[in-house]
């Protein structure tokens, strides 16, 4: 199938062809016609499937289509709003808008927190057709009166599952209240939890459902492996693998920001160039790390789950789970960074005895047993006993004990007292309010806001049992 056969304008097809795409991906084949027709859409697609172009291309077409009634006089208002969970994803989506729309007379803007608001206010005084934003900063603008969303015709919730995970549900509802009732709604999500279905029911009207990956399945192009290893030897094994196999562009996941910092420091000491990205890093540090990683200057990027969300690096060859995620769905998201759009990738998980339960939960979710392979010289010592996994960032004064350290985090006991969304297991045996991110530091560095004004833990809105703490790390 060709892009031209989907009904997209010549200008858009030209831009896509110049980008080097020959054929639309499955999600694009399914989503583009639905969006072009003006209908609502619920799309199940994870990063790497080409979902961004799946909504950006038809939106560009619709907004530039002269036969569709647009604003008659004056400066055109914001007509498409794309909400994303993270700053990085917002920046990438807006970059796509600009690239695919380069032959059109449409103007786009990206808006996220963590940076000075004033240039954004100035930018809003000129034409913006398509706004890509994270919810927190968007609401900051609404509060300041610098943003008018009353003429939005198309709303996209990108990576809606992550937005819920990150505690944005209230913010999303506030934004919805500012939009015209009559509009087109597109919801993209990698997983279809009950919460997502509930959100979709409240927003979408007679949506077409398109789904490309199997529900909660991991992409088939990704080779997945578990390497059993002792907890204290993980760093040594990682350095060994990177050096021995000459890995480059390795995205490594840790559970906590503290763990990410520690690991990147240790890798640098081992002579491997590494940087950590997470929510406590300034936006400029995050952008710089990502740029160097993409260009190949930086060998290893160590990230927490939320920071890594939406990172788009084509053909990322290696993803390493230095620690398994507390929530099994995060495994699917993590390894979705590799094997993108048809390229092959490899995801390895370094699993110690403490993580056996987390591994089982993941295998149950993806409905397959992951192959285990012992790296010579790194066979786990059978005398080592399992210890509880620490699920939160260490507090000041905890010392440098690393990501575990005698805190019983499994049953919500490590959560901050009284913090909404905490204290109950999210799922049987799963992670709890004691997830990383309960620390005070997180509260002032919510992704997409930068203001720290709203409560990150406000998301559960009466459903704390099924919700991850909004204050999780990123
Ligand atoms: P996404 O799922 O939107 O994050 O896209 C994943 C990657 O696939 C990005 O690097 C895109 O540039 C790339 N991509 C998107 N559409 C196509 C296509 N039709 N053919 C080849 N690559 C694509």
CSV table of C-alpha atoms and ligand atoms in Angstrom, one decimal:
chain,number,residue,atom,x,y,z
A,1,UNK,CA,0.0,0.0,0.0
A,2,UNK,CA,1.2,3.5,-0.8
A,3,UNK,CA,0.7,6.7,1.3
A,4,UNK,CA,-0.9,8.3,-1.8
A,5,UNK,CA,-3.7,5.7,-1.8
A,6,UNK,CA,-4.8,6.7,1.7
A,7,UNK,CA,-6.2,10.0,0.5
A,8,UNK,CA,-3.5,12.3,1.9
A,9,UNK,CA,-2.6,15.5,0.0
A,10,UNK,CA,0.3,15.6,-2.3
A,11,UNK,CA,2.2,17.9,0.0
A,12,UNK,CA,2.0,15.5,2.8
A,13,UNK,CA,2.9,12.4,0.7
A,14,UNK,CA,5.9,14.4,-0.6
A,15,UNK,CA,7.1,15.2,2.9
A,16,UNK,CA,6.7,11.6,4.0
A,17,UNK,CA,8.5,10.2,1.0
A,18,UNK,CA,11.4,12.6,1.6
A,19,UNK,CA,11.5,11.3,5.2
A,20,UNK,CA,12.2,7.9,3.6
A,21,UNK,CA,9.0,6.1,4.3
A,22,UNK,CA,7.9,3.9,1.4
A,23,UNK,CA,4.7,2.3,2.9
A,24,UNK,CA,2.4,3.1,5.7
A,25,UNK,CA,2.8,0.9,8.8
A,26,UNK,CA,-0.2,-1.1,9.9
A,27,UNK,CA,-1.4,1.4,12.4
A,28,UNK,CA,-1.1,4.2,9.8
A,29,UNK,CA,-3.1,2.1,7.3
A,30,UNK,CA,-5.8,1.7,9.8
A,31,UNK,CA,-5.9,5.0,11.6
A,32,UNK,CA,-5.3,7.5,8.7
A,33,UNK,CA,-8.6,6.8,6.9
A,34,UNK,CA,-10.6,6.9,10.1
A,35,UNK,CA,-9.1,10.3,11.1
A,36,UNK,CA,-9.5,11.7,7.6
A,37,UNK,CA,-13.2,10.9,7.8
A,38,UNK,CA,-13.5,12.9,10.9
A,39,UNK,CA,-14.5,10.1,13.2
A,40,UNK,CA,-13.3,9.4,16.8
A,41,UNK,CA,-10.6,6.8,17.2
A,42,UNK,CA,-9.3,4.5,19.9
A,43,UNK,CA,-6.0,3.1,18.8
A,44,UNK,CA,-4.0,0.4,20.5
A,45,UNK,CA,-0.4,1.0,19.5
A,46,UNK,CA,2.8,1.2,21.3
A,47,UNK,CA,5.7,3.4,20.4
A,48,UNK,CA,7.6,2.1,17.5
A,49,UNK,CA,4.6,1.2,15.4
A,50,UNK,CA,4.6,4.6,13.6
A,51,UNK,CA,1.6,5.8,15.6
A,52,UNK,CA,2.7,9.4,15.6
A,53,UNK,CA,2.4,9.7,11.8
A,54,UNK,CA,-0.8,7.8,12.2
A,55,UNK,CA,-2.5,10.8,13.7
A,56,UNK,CA,-0.2,13.7,12.6
A,57,UNK,CA,-0.6,13.1,8.8
A,58,UNK,CA,-4.4,13.0,8.7
A,59,UNK,CA,-4.6,16.0,11.2
A,60,UNK,CA,-2.3,18.0,8.8
A,61,UNK,CA,-4.5,17.0,5.9
A,62,UNK,CA,-7.7,18.0,7.7
A,63,UNK,CA,-6.5,21.3,8.9
A,64,UNK,CA,-5.1,22.2,5.5
A,65,UNK,CA,-8.0,21.0,3.5
A,66,UNK,CA,-9.7,24.1,2.0
A,67,UNK,CA,-13.0,22.2,1.5
A,68,UNK,CA,-13.4,21.8,5.2
A,69,UNK,CA,-14.8,24.9,6.9
A,70,UNK,CA,-12.1,26.8,8.8
A,71,UNK,CA,-11.9,30.1,10.6
A,72,UNK,CA,-13.1,32.8,8.3
A,73,UNK,CA,-11.3,35.9,9.5
A,74,UNK,CA,-8.5,37.0,11.7
A,75,UNK,CA,-5.7,34.9,13.0
A,76,UNK,CA,-6.7,31.2,13.0
A,77,UNK,CA,-7.1,29.7,16.5
A,78,UNK,CA,-5.6,26.6,17.8
A,79,UNK,CA,-7.5,23.8,16.0
A,80,UNK,CA,-5.6,20.7,17.1
A,81,UNK,CA,-4.4,19.9,20.6
A,82,UNK,CA,-2.1,16.9,21.1
A,83,UNK,CA,-1.5,16.0,24.7
A,84,UNK,CA,1.5,13.8,25.7
A,85,UNK,CA,2.7,12.5,29.0
A,86,UNK,CA,6.3,13.7,28.8
A,87,UNK,CA,8.3,16.6,27.5
A,88,UNK,CA,10.5,14.5,25.3
A,89,UNK,CA,7.5,12.9,23.6
A,90,UNK,CA,5.9,16.4,23.2
A,91,UNK,CA,9.0,17.6,21.5
A,92,UNK,CA,9.3,14.6,19.2
A,93,UNK,CA,5.6,14.8,18.2
A,94,UNK,CA,5.9,18.5,17.4
A,95,UNK,CA,9.1,17.8,15.4
A,96,UNK,CA,7.1,15.3,13.4
A,97,UNK,CA,4.3,17.8,12.8
A,98,UNK,CA,6.8,20.3,11.5
A,99,UNK,CA,8.6,17.7,9.3
A,100,UNK,CA,5.4,16.2,7.8
A,101,UNK,CA,3.8,19.6,7.4
A,102,UNK,CA,6.8,21.3,5.9
A,103,UNK,CA,5.0,21.9,2.6
A,104,UNK,CA,1.8,23.2,4.3
A,105,UNK,CA,1.0,26.6,5.7
A,106,UNK,CA,0.3,25.4,9.1
A,107,UNK,CA,2.0,26.4,12.3
A,108,UNK,CA,2.8,24.3,15.3
A,109,UNK,CA,4.0,24.8,18.8
A,110,UNK,CA,5.3,22.6,21.6
A,111,UNK,CA,4.6,23.5,25.2
A,112,UNK,CA,6.0,21.8,28.3
A,113,UNK,CA,7.1,22.6,31.8
A,114,UNK,CA,10.6,22.8,33.2
A,115,UNK,CA,11.5,25.7,31.0
A,116,UNK,CA,10.7,29.4,31.2
A,117,UNK,CA,7.0,30.1,30.4
A,118,UNK,CA,7.5,33.6,29.0
A,119,UNK,CA,8.8,32.6,25.5
A,120,UNK,CA,5.8,30.3,25.3
A,121,UNK,CA,3.4,33.2,26.2
A,122,UNK,CA,5.1,35.3,23.5
A,123,UNK,CA,4.8,32.5,21.0
A,124,UNK,CA,1.1,32.1,21.7
A,125,UNK,CA,0.5,35.6,20.5
A,126,UNK,CA,1.2,34.5,16.9
A,127,UNK,CA,-0.5,31.8,14.9
A,128,UNK,CA,-0.6,28.3,16.3
A,129,UNK,CA,-2.7,25.7,14.4
A,130,UNK,CA,-1.4,22.6,16.2
A,131,UNK,CA,-0.4,22.7,19.8
A,132,UNK,CA,1.5,19.8,21.3
A,133,UNK,CA,1.6,20.0,25.1
A,134,UNK,CA,2.1,18.2,28.4
A,135,UNK,CA,-1.0,18.7,30.6
A,136,UNK,CA,0.7,20.5,33.5
A,137,UNK,CA,2.2,23.4,31.6
A,138,UNK,CA,-0.9,23.7,29.4
A,139,UNK,CA,-3.0,24.4,32.5
A,140,UNK,CA,-0.4,26.9,33.8
A,141,UNK,CA,-1.1,28.8,30.6
A,142,UNK,CA,-4.8,28.5,31.0
A,143,UNK,CA,-4.5,29.9,34.5
A,144,UNK,CA,-2.4,32.8,33.2
A,145,UNK,CA,-5.0,33.5,30.5
A,146,UNK,CA,-2.5,33.1,27.7
A,147,UNK,CA,-4.2,30.2,26.0
A,148,UNK,CA,-7.5,29.9,24.3
A,149,UNK,CA,-8.7,26.3,23.6
A,150,UNK,CA,-12.2,27.2,22.7
A,151,UNK,CA,-11.8,26.5,19.0
A,152,UNK,CA,-10.1,23.2,19.1
A,153,UNK,CA,-11.5,20.8,16.6
A,154,UNK,CA,-9.3,17.8,17.1
A,155,UNK,CA,-8.0,16.4,20.4
A,156,UNK,CA,-5.3,13.7,20.6
A,157,UNK,CA,-4.4,11.9,23.8
A,158,UNK,CA,-1.1,10.3,23.0
A,159,UNK,CA,0.1,7.5,25.2
A,160,UNK,CA,-3.0,7.9,27.3
A,161,UNK,CA,-2.1,4.9,29.5
A,162,UNK,CA,1.1,6.7,30.6
A,163,UNK,CA,-0.8,9.9,31.2
A,164,UNK,CA,-3.0,8.0,33.7
A,165,UNK,CA,0.0,6.3,35.2
A,166,UNK,CA,1.6,9.6,35.8
A,167,UNK,CA,-1.4,11.0,37.5
A,168,UNK,CA,-2.7,13.3,34.8
A,169,UNK,CA,-6.3,12.3,34.9
A,170,UNK,CA,-7.5,15.4,36.7
A,171,UNK,CA,-5.5,17.6,34.5
A,172,UNK,CA,-6.9,15.9,31.4
A,173,UNK,CA,-10.4,16.4,32.8
A,174,UNK,CA,-9.7,20.1,33.3
A,175,UNK,CA,-8.4,20.4,29.8
A,176,UNK,CA,-11.5,18.6,28.4
A,177,UNK,CA,-13.7,21.1,30.1
A,178,UNK,CA,-12.0,23.9,28.1
A,179,UNK,CA,-12.6,22.4,24.7
A,180,UNK,CA,-15.7,22.7,22.5
A,181,UNK,CA,-18.1,19.8,22.9
A,182,UNK,CA,-18.2,19.2,19.2
A,183,UNK,CA,-14.8,17.9,18.3
A,184,UNK,CA,-12.9,14.9,17.0
A,185,UNK,CA,-11.1,12.8,19.6
A,186,UNK,CA,-8.2,10.4,19.1
A,187,UNK,CA,-6.9,8.3,21.9
A,188,UNK,CA,-3.7,6.3,21.6
A,189,UNK,CA,-2.6,3.8,24.2
A,190,UNK,CA,-0.2,0.9,24.3
A,191,UNK,CA,-2.4,-1.0,26.8
A,192,UNK,CA,-6.2,-1.2,27.3
A,193,UNK,CA,-6.6,-1.3,31.1
A,194,UNK,CA,-10.0,-0.8,32.6
A,195,UNK,CA,-9.0,2.8,33.5
A,196,UNK,CA,-8.2,3.5,29.8
A,197,UNK,CA,-11.6,2.1,28.8
A,198,UNK,CA,-13.3,4.3,31.3
A,199,UNK,CA,-11.5,7.3,30.1
A,200,UNK,CA,-12.3,6.4,26.5
A,201,UNK,CA,-16.0,6.0,27.3
A,202,UNK,CA,-16.1,9.5,28.7
A,203,UNK,CA,-14.4,11.1,25.8
A,204,UNK,CA,-14.9,9.2,22.5
A,205,UNK,CA,-18.1,9.1,20.5
A,206,UNK,CA,-18.7,5.9,18.5
A,207,UNK,CA,-15.0,5.4,18.1
A,208,UNK,CA,-13.4,3.1,15.6
A,209,UNK,CA,-11.1,0.7,17.4
A,210,UNK,CA,-7.9,-0.1,15.7
A,211,UNK,CA,-5.2,-2.2,17.3
A,212,UNK,CA,-1.9,-3.3,15.9
A,213,UNK,CA,0.0,-5.1,18.6
A,214,UNK,CA,-1.6,-7.9,20.5
A,215,UNK,CA,-3.0,-6.7,23.7
A,216,UNK,CA,-0.2,-6.3,26.2
A,217,UNK,CA,2.1,-8.2,24.0
A,218,UNK,CA,5.6,-7.3,23.3
A,219,UNK,CA,6.7,-6.6,19.8
A,220,UNK,CA,7.7,-9.7,17.9
A,221,UNK,CA,10.8,-8.1,16.4
A,222,UNK,CA,12.4,-7.9,19.8
A,223,UNK,CA,14.6,-10.7,21.0
A,224,UNK,CA,14.1,-10.9,24.8
A,225,UNK,CA,16.4,-12.7,27.2
A,226,UNK,CA,16.8,-13.0,31.0
A,227,UNK,CA,20.3,-13.1,32.4
A,228,UNK,CA,20.2,-14.4,36.0
A,229,UNK,CA,22.8,-12.7,38.1
A,230,UNK,CA,23.5,-11.8,41.7
A,231,UNK,CA,22.2,-8.4,42.7
A,232,UNK,CA,25.7,-7.1,43.6
A,233,UNK,CA,27.2,-8.2,40.3
A,234,UNK,CA,24.7,-6.6,38.0
A,235,UNK,CA,26.9,-3.6,37.2
A,236,UNK,CA,29.9,-5.8,36.6
A,237,UNK,CA,27.8,-7.9,34.2
A,238,UNK,CA,26.4,-4.9,32.4
A,239,UNK,CA,29.9,-3.4,31.9
A,240,UNK,CA,31.1,-6.9,30.7
A,241,UNK,CA,28.4,-7.2,28.2
A,242,UNK,CA,28.8,-3.7,26.8
A,243,UNK,CA,32.6,-4.1,26.4
A,244,UNK,CA,32.6,-7.7,25.3
A,245,UNK,CA,29.8,-7.3,22.7
A,246,UNK,CA,30.8,-3.8,21.8
A,247,UNK,CA,27.3,-2.5,22.4
A,248,UNK,CA,26.5,1.0,21.5
A,249,UNK,CA,23.3,3.0,22.1
A,250,UNK,CA,22.3,1.0,25.1
A,251,UNK,CA,19.2,2.2,26.9
A,252,UNK,CA,19.4,1.0,30.5
A,253,UNK,CA,16.4,1.1,32.9
A,254,UNK,CA,16.6,1.4,36.6
A,255,UNK,CA,13.8,1.6,39.0
A,256,UNK,CA,14.8,4.8,40.8
A,257,UNK,CA,16.4,8.1,39.9
A,258,UNK,CA,19.0,7.5,42.6
A,259,UNK,CA,19.8,4.1,41.0
A,260,UNK,CA,20.1,5.7,37.6
A,261,UNK,CA,22.6,8.3,38.9
A,262,UNK,CA,24.6,5.7,40.7
A,263,UNK,CA,24.8,3.3,37.8
A,264,UNK,CA,25.8,6.0,35.3
A,265,UNK,CA,28.5,7.2,37.6
A,266,UNK,CA,29.8,3.6,38.0
A,267,UNK,CA,29.7,3.0,34.3
A,268,UNK,CA,31.7,6.1,33.6
A,269,UNK,CA,34.3,4.9,36.1
A,270,UNK,CA,34.4,1.6,34.1
A,271,UNK,CA,35.3,3.6,31.1
A,272,UNK,CA,31.9,3.5,29.5
A,273,UNK,CA,30.3,6.8,28.6
A,274,UNK,CA,26.9,7.1,30.3
A,275,UNK,CA,24.4,9.6,31.4
A,276,UNK,CA,21.3,9.4,33.5
A,277,UNK,CA,18.0,11.0,32.6
A,278,UNK,CA,15.1,11.4,35.0
A,279,UNK,CA,12.8,13.9,36.4
A,280,UNK,CA,15.2,15.6,38.7
A,281,UNK,CA,17.5,16.5,35.8
A,282,UNK,CA,16.9,19.9,34.2
A,283,UNK,CA,15.3,19.9,30.9
A,284,UNK,CA,18.5,21.1,29.2
A,285,UNK,CA,20.4,18.2,30.8
A,286,UNK,CA,17.8,15.8,29.5
A,287,UNK,CA,17.8,17.2,26.1
A,288,UNK,CA,21.6,17.2,25.9
A,289,UNK,CA,21.8,13.6,27.1
A,290,UNK,CA,19.2,12.5,24.5
A,291,UNK,CA,21.0,14.4,21.7
A,292,UNK,CA,24.4,12.9,22.5
A,293,UNK,CA,22.8,9.4,22.8
A,294,UNK,CA,21.1,9.7,19.5
A,295,UNK,CA,24.2,10.9,17.8
A,296,UNK,CA,26.2,8.0,19.2
A,297,UNK,CA,28.5,10.1,21.3
A,298,UNK,CA,27.1,8.7,24.4
A,299,UNK,CA,27.2,4.9,24.7
A,300,UNK,CA,24.7,4.4,27.5
A,301,UNK,CA,21.6,6.3,28.6
A,302,UNK,CA,20.4,5.2,32.0
A,303,UNK,CA,16.7,6.1,32.5
A,304,UNK,CA,13.8,5.7,34.8
A,305,UNK,CA,10.6,4.5,33.3
A,306,UNK,CA,8.9,7.8,32.8
A,307,UNK,CA,11.9,9.7,31.6
A,308,UNK,CA,12.4,7.1,28.9
A,309,UNK,CA,8.8,7.3,27.8
A,310,UNK,CA,8.4,8.3,24.2
A,311,UNK,CA,12.1,8.4,23.5
A,312,UNK,CA,12.2,7.9,19.8
A,313,UNK,CA,15.5,6.6,18.5
A,314,UNK,CA,15.1,4.7,15.4
A,315,UNK,CA,16.5,1.2,15.5
A,316,UNK,CA,17.6,1.4,19.0
A,317,UNK,CA,19.6,-1.8,19.3
A,318,UNK,CA,19.8,-2.6,23.0
A,319,UNK,CA,17.5,-2.2,25.9
A,320,UNK,CA,18.7,-3.4,29.3
A,321,UNK,CA,16.5,-3.9,32.3
A,322,UNK,CA,19.1,-3.4,35.0
A,323,UNK,CA,16.2,-3.8,37.4
A,324,UNK,CA,12.9,-5.2,36.5
A,325,UNK,CA,10.0,-2.7,36.7
A,326,UNK,CA,7.6,-2.9,39.6
A,327,UNK,CA,4.6,-2.9,37.3
A,328,UNK,CA,4.6,-5.6,34.6
A,329,UNK,CA,3.2,-3.2,32.0
A,330,UNK,CA,6.3,-1.1,32.3
A,331,UNK,CA,8.3,-4.0,30.9
A,332,UNK,CA,6.3,-3.8,27.7
A,333,UNK,CA,6.8,-0.1,27.5
A,334,UNK,CA,10.5,-0.3,28.2
A,335,UNK,CA,11.3,-2.9,25.6
A,336,UNK,CA,9.1,-1.0,23.1
A,337,UNK,CA,12.1,1.3,22.8
A,338,UNK,CA,13.8,-1.2,20.6
A,339,UNK,CA,12.9,-3.1,17.5
A,340,UNK,CA,11.2,0.0,16.2
A,341,UNK,CA,9.2,0.1,13.0
A,342,UNK,CA,10.4,-3.2,11.7
A,343,UNK,CA,14.1,-3.0,12.9
A,344,UNK,CA,15.4,-5.7,15.1
A,345,UNK,CA,16.3,-5.1,18.7
A,346,UNK,CA,17.4,-6.9,21.7
A,347,UNK,CA,16.1,-6.6,25.2
A,348,UNK,CA,18.0,-8.2,28.1
A,349,UNK,CA,16.9,-8.2,31.7
A,350,UNK,CA,19.4,-8.7,34.5
A,351,UNK,CA,17.4,-10.5,37.1
A,352,UNK,CA,18.5,-11.3,40.6
A,353,UNK,CA,16.9,-13.6,43.1
A,354,UNK,CA,14.9,-10.7,44.7
A,355,UNK,CA,13.1,-10.2,41.4
A,356,UNK,CA,11.7,-13.6,40.8
A,357,UNK,CA,8.1,-12.5,41.5
A,358,UNK,CA,8.4,-9.5,39.3
A,359,UNK,CA,9.7,-11.8,36.5
A,360,UNK,CA,6.7,-14.1,36.9
A,361,UNK,CA,4.3,-11.2,36.8
A,362,UNK,CA,5.8,-10.0,33.5
A,363,UNK,CA,5.8,-13.5,32.0
A,364,UNK,CA,2.1,-13.8,32.9
A,365,UNK,CA,1.3,-10.5,31.3
A,366,UNK,CA,3.1,-11.2,28.0
A,367,UNK,CA,1.9,-14.8,28.1
A,368,UNK,CA,5.3,-16.3,27.5
A,369,UNK,CA,8.2,-17.5,29.4
A,370,UNK,CA,11.4,-15.5,28.7
A,371,UNK,CA,14.5,-17.5,27.8
A,372,UNK,CA,17.1,-17.6,30.6
A,373,UNK,CA,20.8,-17.6,29.8
A,374,UNK,CA,23.6,-17.7,32.3
A,375,UNK,CA,26.6,-15.6,31.2
A,376,UNK,CA,29.8,-17.6,31.9
A,377,UNK,CA,31.4,-16.3,35.1
A,378,UNK,CA,28.2,-14.7,36.3
A,379,UNK,CA,26.2,-17.7,37.5
A,380,UNK,CA,24.2,-16.7,40.6
A,381,UNK,CA,25.5,-17.9,43.9
A,382,UNK,CA,22.8,-20.4,45.2
A,383,UNK,CA,23.6,-19.4,48.8
A,384,UNK,CA,22.3,-15.8,48.4
A,385,UNK,CA,18.8,-15.4,49.7
A,386,UNK,CA,16.1,-13.1,48.4
A,387,UNK,CA,15.7,-9.7,50.0
A,388,UNK,CA,12.7,-7.4,49.8
A,389,UNK,CA,13.0,-4.8,47.0
A,390,UNK,CA,13.1,-1.2,47.9
A,391,UNK,CA,10.4,0.6,45.9
A,392,UNK,CA,11.1,4.2,46.7
A,393,UNK,CA,13.8,6.7,46.3
A,394,UNK,CA,16.1,6.8,49.3
A,395,UNK,CA,15.5,9.8,51.6
A,396,UNK,CA,18.3,12.0,52.6
A,397,UNK,CA,20.2,10.3,55.4
A,398,UNK,CA,19.5,6.9,54.1
A,399,UNK,CA,23.0,6.6,52.9
A,400,UNK,CA,24.1,5.2,49.6
A,401,UNK,CA,22.6,1.8,49.9
A,402,UNK,CA,21.4,1.6,46.4
A,403,UNK,CA,18.0,0.7,45.1
A,404,UNK,CA,17.3,-1.9,47.7
A,405,UNK,CA,18.0,-1.6,51.3
A,406,UNK,CA,15.7,-3.2,53.8
A,407,UNK,CA,12.6,-1.1,53.1
A,408,UNK,CA,9.6,-3.3,52.7
A,409,UNK,CA,8.1,-1.6,49.8
A,410,UNK,CA,5.9,-4.4,48.5
A,411,UNK,CA,2.8,-3.6,50.5
A,412,UNK,CA,2.5,0.1,50.4
A,413,UNK,CA,4.2,0.6,53.7
A,414,UNK,CA,6.9,2.8,52.3
A,415,UNK,CA,4.4,5.3,50.9
A,416,UNK,CA,4.1,8.7,52.3
A,417,UNK,CA,1.4,8.7,54.9
A,418,UNK,CA,-1.8,10.2,53.6
A,419,UNK,CA,-0.7,10.5,50.0
A,420,UNK,CA,-3.6,9.7,47.8
A,421,UNK,CA,-3.2,6.7,45.5
A,422,UNK,CA,-0.9,5.0,47.9
A,423,UNK,CA,-1.3,2.3,50.4
A,424,UNK,CA,-3.1,-0.3,48.4
A,425,UNK,CA,-1.7,-2.7,46.0
A,426,UNK,CA,-2.4,-1.8,42.4
A,427,UNK,CA,-2.9,-5.4,41.5
A,428,UNK,CA,-2.6,-8.6,43.4
A,429,UNK,CA,1.0,-9.0,44.4
A,430,UNK,CA,2.0,-6.1,42.3
A,431,UNK,CA,3.6,-2.8,43.0
A,432,UNK,CA,2.0,-0.4,45.4
A,433,UNK,CA,2.0,3.1,46.6
A,434,UNK,CA,5.5,2.5,47.6
A,435,UNK,CA,6.6,2.7,44.0
A,436,UNK,CA,9.5,4.9,43.3
A,437,UNK,CA,8.4,8.4,43.2
A,438,UNK,CA,7.0,8.8,46.6
A,439,UNK,CA,9.8,11.1,47.5
A,440,UNK,CA,9.4,14.8,48.0
A,441,UNK,CA,11.8,15.5,45.1
A,442,UNK,CA,9.3,14.1,42.7
A,443,UNK,CA,6.6,16.3,43.8
A,444,UNK,CA,8.2,19.4,42.5
A,445,UNK,CA,9.3,18.0,39.3
A,446,UNK,CA,6.3,16.6,37.7
A,447,UNK,CA,6.8,16.0,34.0
A,448,UNK,CA,5.2,18.5,31.9
A,449,UNK,CA,4.5,21.0,34.6
A,450,UNK,CA,7.6,22.2,36.1
A,451,UNK,CA,5.5,24.3,38.4
A,452,UNK,CA,5.1,21.8,41.2
A,453,UNK,CA,1.9,23.6,42.2
A,454,UNK,CA,-0.5,20.8,41.7
A,455,UNK,CA,-0.4,17.6,43.7
A,456,UNK,CA,1.0,14.8,41.7
A,457,UNK,CA,-0.7,12.2,43.7
A,458,UNK,CA,-4.1,13.6,42.9
A,459,UNK,CA,-4.8,11.4,40.0
A,460,UNK,CA,-6.6,8.5,41.4
A,461,UNK,CA,-9.8,10.5,41.8
A,462,UNK,CA,-11.5,8.1,44.1
A,463,UNK,CA,-9.9,5.0,42.5
A,464,UNK,CA,-6.7,4.7,44.5
A,465,UNK,CA,-6.7,0.9,44.4
A,466,UNK,CA,-6.1,0.7,40.7
A,467,UNK,CA,-4.0,3.7,40.2
A,468,UNK,CA,-0.3,4.1,40.3
A,469,UNK,CA,0.8,6.9,42.4
A,470,UNK,CA,0.9,10.1,40.4
A,471,UNK,CA,4.1,11.0,42.1
A,472,UNK,CA,6.1,8.2,40.6
A,473,UNK,CA,9.6,8.9,39.4
A,474,UNK,CA,10.3,9.8,35.9
B,1,LIG,P1,6.3,6.1,16.5
B,1,LIG,O1,5.7,4.8,16.8
B,1,LIG,O2,5.4,7.1,16.0
B,1,LIG,O3,7.1,6.6,17.7
B,1,LIG,O4,7.4,5.9,15.3
B,1,LIG,C1,8.4,5.0,15.4
B,1,LIG,C2,9.5,5.1,14.3
B,1,LIG,O5,9.0,4.7,13.1
B,1,LIG,C3,9.9,6.6,14.1
B,1,LIG,O6,11.3,6.6,14.1
B,1,LIG,C4,9.3,6.9,12.8
B,1,LIG,O7,10.2,7.8,12.1
B,1,LIG,C5,9.3,5.6,12.1
B,1,LIG,N1,8.2,5.5,11.1
B,1,LIG,C6,7.0,6.0,11.2
B,1,LIG,N2,6.3,5.7,10.1
B,1,LIG,C7,7.0,5.0,9.3
B,1,LIG,C8,6.9,4.3,8.0
B,1,LIG,N3,5.7,4.4,7.3
B,1,LIG,N4,7.9,3.6,7.5
B,1,LIG,C9,9.0,3.6,8.1
B,1,LIG,N5,9.3,4.1,9.3
B,1,LIG,C10,8.3,4.8,9.9
